[in-house]
Coordinates of C-alpha atoms in Angstrom, one line a residue:
M395 CA 5.3 -16.8 -7.0
G396 CA 4.8 -13.1 -6.3
K397 CA 6.1 -11.2 -3.4
A398 CA 4.2 -9.6 -0.5
I399 CA 5.2 -6.0 -0.8
A400 CA 4.5 -3.5 2.0
A401 CA 4.0 -0.2 0.1
I402 CA 3.0 3.0 1.8
N403 CA 3.5 6.8 1.9
M404 CA 5.0 8.2 5.1
T405 CA 6.5 11.4 6.4
L406 CA 10.1 11.9 7.2
D407 CA 9.3 11.5 10.9
G408 CA 7.6 8.1 10.3
F409 CA 3.9 8.9 10.2
C410 CA 1.4 7.6 7.7
D411 CA -1.1 10.2 6.6
H412 CA -2.4 10.3 3.1
T413 CA -3.4 14.0 3.5
V414 CA 0.0 15.5 4.2
G415 CA 2.2 14.0 1.3
I416 CA 3.4 15.6 -1.8
V417 CA 0.9 14.3 -4.4
D418 CA 2.0 15.2 -7.9
E419 CA 2.3 13.6 -11.3
E420 CA 5.4 11.7 -10.6
L421 CA 3.9 10.1 -7.5
H422 CA 0.7 9.1 -9.3
Q423 CA 2.8 7.6 -12.2
H424 CA 4.9 5.7 -9.6
Y425 CA 1.8 4.2 -7.9
S426 CA 0.1 3.5 -11.3
A427 CA 3.1 1.5 -12.4
L428 CA 3.2 -0.3 -9.0
L429 CA -0.4 -1.3 -9.3
R430 CA 0.1 -2.5 -12.9
S431 CA 2.9 -4.8 -11.8
A432 CA 0.9 -6.4 -9.0
G433 CA -2.2 -8.6 -8.7
T434 CA -4.0 -7.5 -5.5
I435 CA -3.8 -5.0 -2.7
L436 CA -4.7 -5.6 0.9
Y437 CA -6.3 -2.8 2.9
G438 CA -7.6 -2.3 6.4
R439 CA -11.0 -0.6 6.7
I440 CA -9.7 2.9 7.3
T441 CA -7.3 3.0 4.3
Y442 CA -9.9 1.3 2.1
Q443 CA -12.4 4.0 2.9
L444 CA -9.8 6.7 2.1
M445 CA -9.3 5.0 -1.3
E446 CA -13.1 5.3 -2.0
Y447 CA -12.1 8.8 -3.1
W448 CA -11.2 7.4 -6.6
P449 CA -14.4 6.0 -8.1
P450 CA -16.1 9.4 -8.5
I451 CA -13.0 10.6 -10.4
V452 CA -13.5 7.7 -12.9
K453 CA -17.1 9.0 -13.5
N454 CA -16.1 12.7 -13.6
P455 CA -12.4 13.0 -14.6
T456 CA -10.4 15.9 -13.4
G457 CA -8.6 16.6 -16.7
N458 CA -5.3 15.9 -15.0
R459 CA -3.9 12.8 -17.0
S460 CA -1.9 11.3 -14.1
I461 CA -4.8 11.6 -11.6
D462 CA -7.4 10.3 -14.0
E463 CA -5.2 7.4 -15.1
F464 CA -4.5 6.4 -11.5
A465 CA -8.2 6.6 -10.6
V466 CA -9.1 4.2 -13.5
I467 CA -6.3 1.8 -12.5
M468 CA -7.3 1.9 -8.8
D469 CA -11.0 1.5 -9.6
A470 CA -10.4 -1.8 -11.4
F471 CA -7.6 -3.1 -9.3
P472 CA -8.5 -6.1 -7.0
K473 CA -8.7 -5.2 -3.3
V474 CA -9.1 -7.4 -0.2
V475 CA -10.4 -5.5 2.8
F476 CA -9.7 -6.6 6.4
S477 CA -12.4 -5.3 8.6
R478 CA -14.4 -6.4 11.7
T479 CA -17.2 -3.8 10.9
L480 CA -17.7 -3.7 7.1
K481 CA -20.0 -6.3 5.8
K482 CA -19.8 -5.3 2.2
T483 CA -17.8 -3.0 -0.1
G484 CA -19.1 -0.4 -2.5
W485 CA -16.5 -1.4 -5.1
E486 CA -16.9 -4.3 -7.5
S487 CA -13.2 -4.8 -7.5
A488 CA -13.1 -5.2 -3.7
R489 CA -14.1 -8.0 -1.3
I490 CA -14.0 -8.5 2.5
A491 CA -11.3 -10.9 3.7
T492 CA -12.7 -14.1 5.1
R493 CA -9.3 -15.5 6.2
S494 CA -6.4 -14.3 8.4
I495 CA -3.8 -12.1 6.7
E496 CA -1.4 -15.1 6.8
E497 CA -3.9 -17.4 5.1
E498 CA -5.0 -14.7 2.6
I499 CA -1.4 -14.0 1.5
A500 CA -0.7 -17.7 1.2
V501 CA -3.8 -18.3 -1.0
L502 CA -3.0 -15.2 -3.2
K503 CA 0.6 -16.4 -3.7
Q504 CA -0.7 -19.8 -4.8
Q505 CA -3.2 -18.3 -7.2
S506 CA -0.9 -15.9 -9.0
D507 CA 2.7 -15.0 -9.8
K508 CA 1.8 -11.3 -9.4
D509 CA 2.9 -9.4 -6.3
I510 CA 0.5 -8.7 -3.4
L511 CA 0.6 -5.2 -2.1
I512 CA 0.0 -4.4 1.6
G513 CA -1.2 -0.9 1.8
S514 CA -2.4 -0.2 5.3
P515 CA -0.3 0.6 8.4
S516 CA -2.0 -2.0 10.6
L517 CA -1.7 -4.7 8.0
I518 CA 2.0 -3.9 7.4
V519 CA 2.6 -4.3 11.1
A520 CA 0.7 -7.6 11.2
A521 CA 2.5 -8.9 8.2
T522 CA 5.8 -7.8 9.6
E523 CA 5.2 -9.5 12.9
L524 CA 4.3 -12.7 11.0
N525 CA 7.4 -12.4 8.7
L526 CA 5.2 -12.3 5.7
V527 CA 6.7 -9.2 4.0
D528 CA 9.1 -9.9 1.2
Q529 CA 9.8 -6.3 0.4
Y530 CA 9.1 -2.9 1.9
Q531 CA 8.6 0.1 -0.4
L532 CA 8.6 3.1 1.8
C533 CA 7.7 6.3 0.0
V534 CA 9.2 9.0 2.3
H535 CA 7.9 12.5 1.8
P536 CA 10.2 15.4 2.9
I537 CA 7.7 16.5 5.5
I538 CA 7.8 16.5 9.3
A539 CA 4.2 16.0 10.4
G540 CA 4.9 16.1 14.1
K541 CA 2.0 13.8 14.8
G542 CA -0.1 11.0 13.3
L543 CA -0.1 7.3 13.0
P544 CA 3.4 5.9 13.3
L545 CA 4.0 3.2 10.7
F546 CA 5.8 0.6 12.8
K547 CA 3.8 1.0 16.0
N548 CA 3.7 -2.1 18.1
I549 CA 6.5 -4.1 16.4
S550 CA 7.6 -6.5 19.1
D551 CA 11.0 -7.5 17.9
K552 CA 13.8 -5.8 16.0
K553 CA 13.7 -6.5 12.2
L554 CA 16.8 -6.2 10.1
L555 CA 16.4 -4.9 6.6
K556 CA 18.7 -4.6 3.6
L557 CA 18.4 -1.5 1.3
I558 CA 18.2 -2.9 -2.2
K559 CA 17.2 0.2 -4.2
T560 CA 16.2 3.9 -4.0
K561 CA 14.1 6.1 -6.3
M562 CA 14.0 9.8 -6.0
F563 CA 11.4 12.2 -7.4
G564 CA 11.8 15.9 -8.3
S565 CA 9.7 16.8 -5.3
G566 CA 12.2 15.3 -2.9
V567 CA 10.1 12.2 -2.2
I568 CA 12.3 9.1 -2.0
V569 CA 11.1 5.5 -2.3
L570 CA 13.3 3.2 -0.2
Y571 CA 13.2 -0.4 -1.2
Y572 CA 14.1 -2.9 1.5
E573 CA 14.2 -6.6 1.9
P574 CA 14.1 -8.4 5.3
I575 CA 17.3 -10.0 6.3
K576 CA 16.4 -13.6 7.2
K577 CA 18.0 -14.8 10.4

């Protein structure tokens, strides 16, 4: 049975913003490898719509190998979108969730041994509150944004985590791998 992994980019001051990170070859390679090892990614509407950036690159490659490779992987990768307003997706590899996040993760875990990635701040919070996250992969960029969407906004109870691994990139980006400590 795969793990539910909350994987997201964030600034040093705890904000999630895909427009302020250090996006380089190493980061694209990291996320390409993460997608290859998983089976599905869960997105909220806003993050899903940000990811719609990638299909045009598949049709018109940039010439940058790591970007073009990531675009191809992302384009084909299965996505489940949680939205109250979207009725359909523009991606063949995406579908609108018809179940709660708890039910969706349970069904996906039953269907495959591959990991389930949770890639939106709101879904990470919801999954954290429901104790559904098996691992956090927080990709911390050495940037102080000063404002934005805090990752763990509205968490109601303290959550204890155990650091299990770190990975550092030449840019100073660090991925922190945590597992929840079960009470």
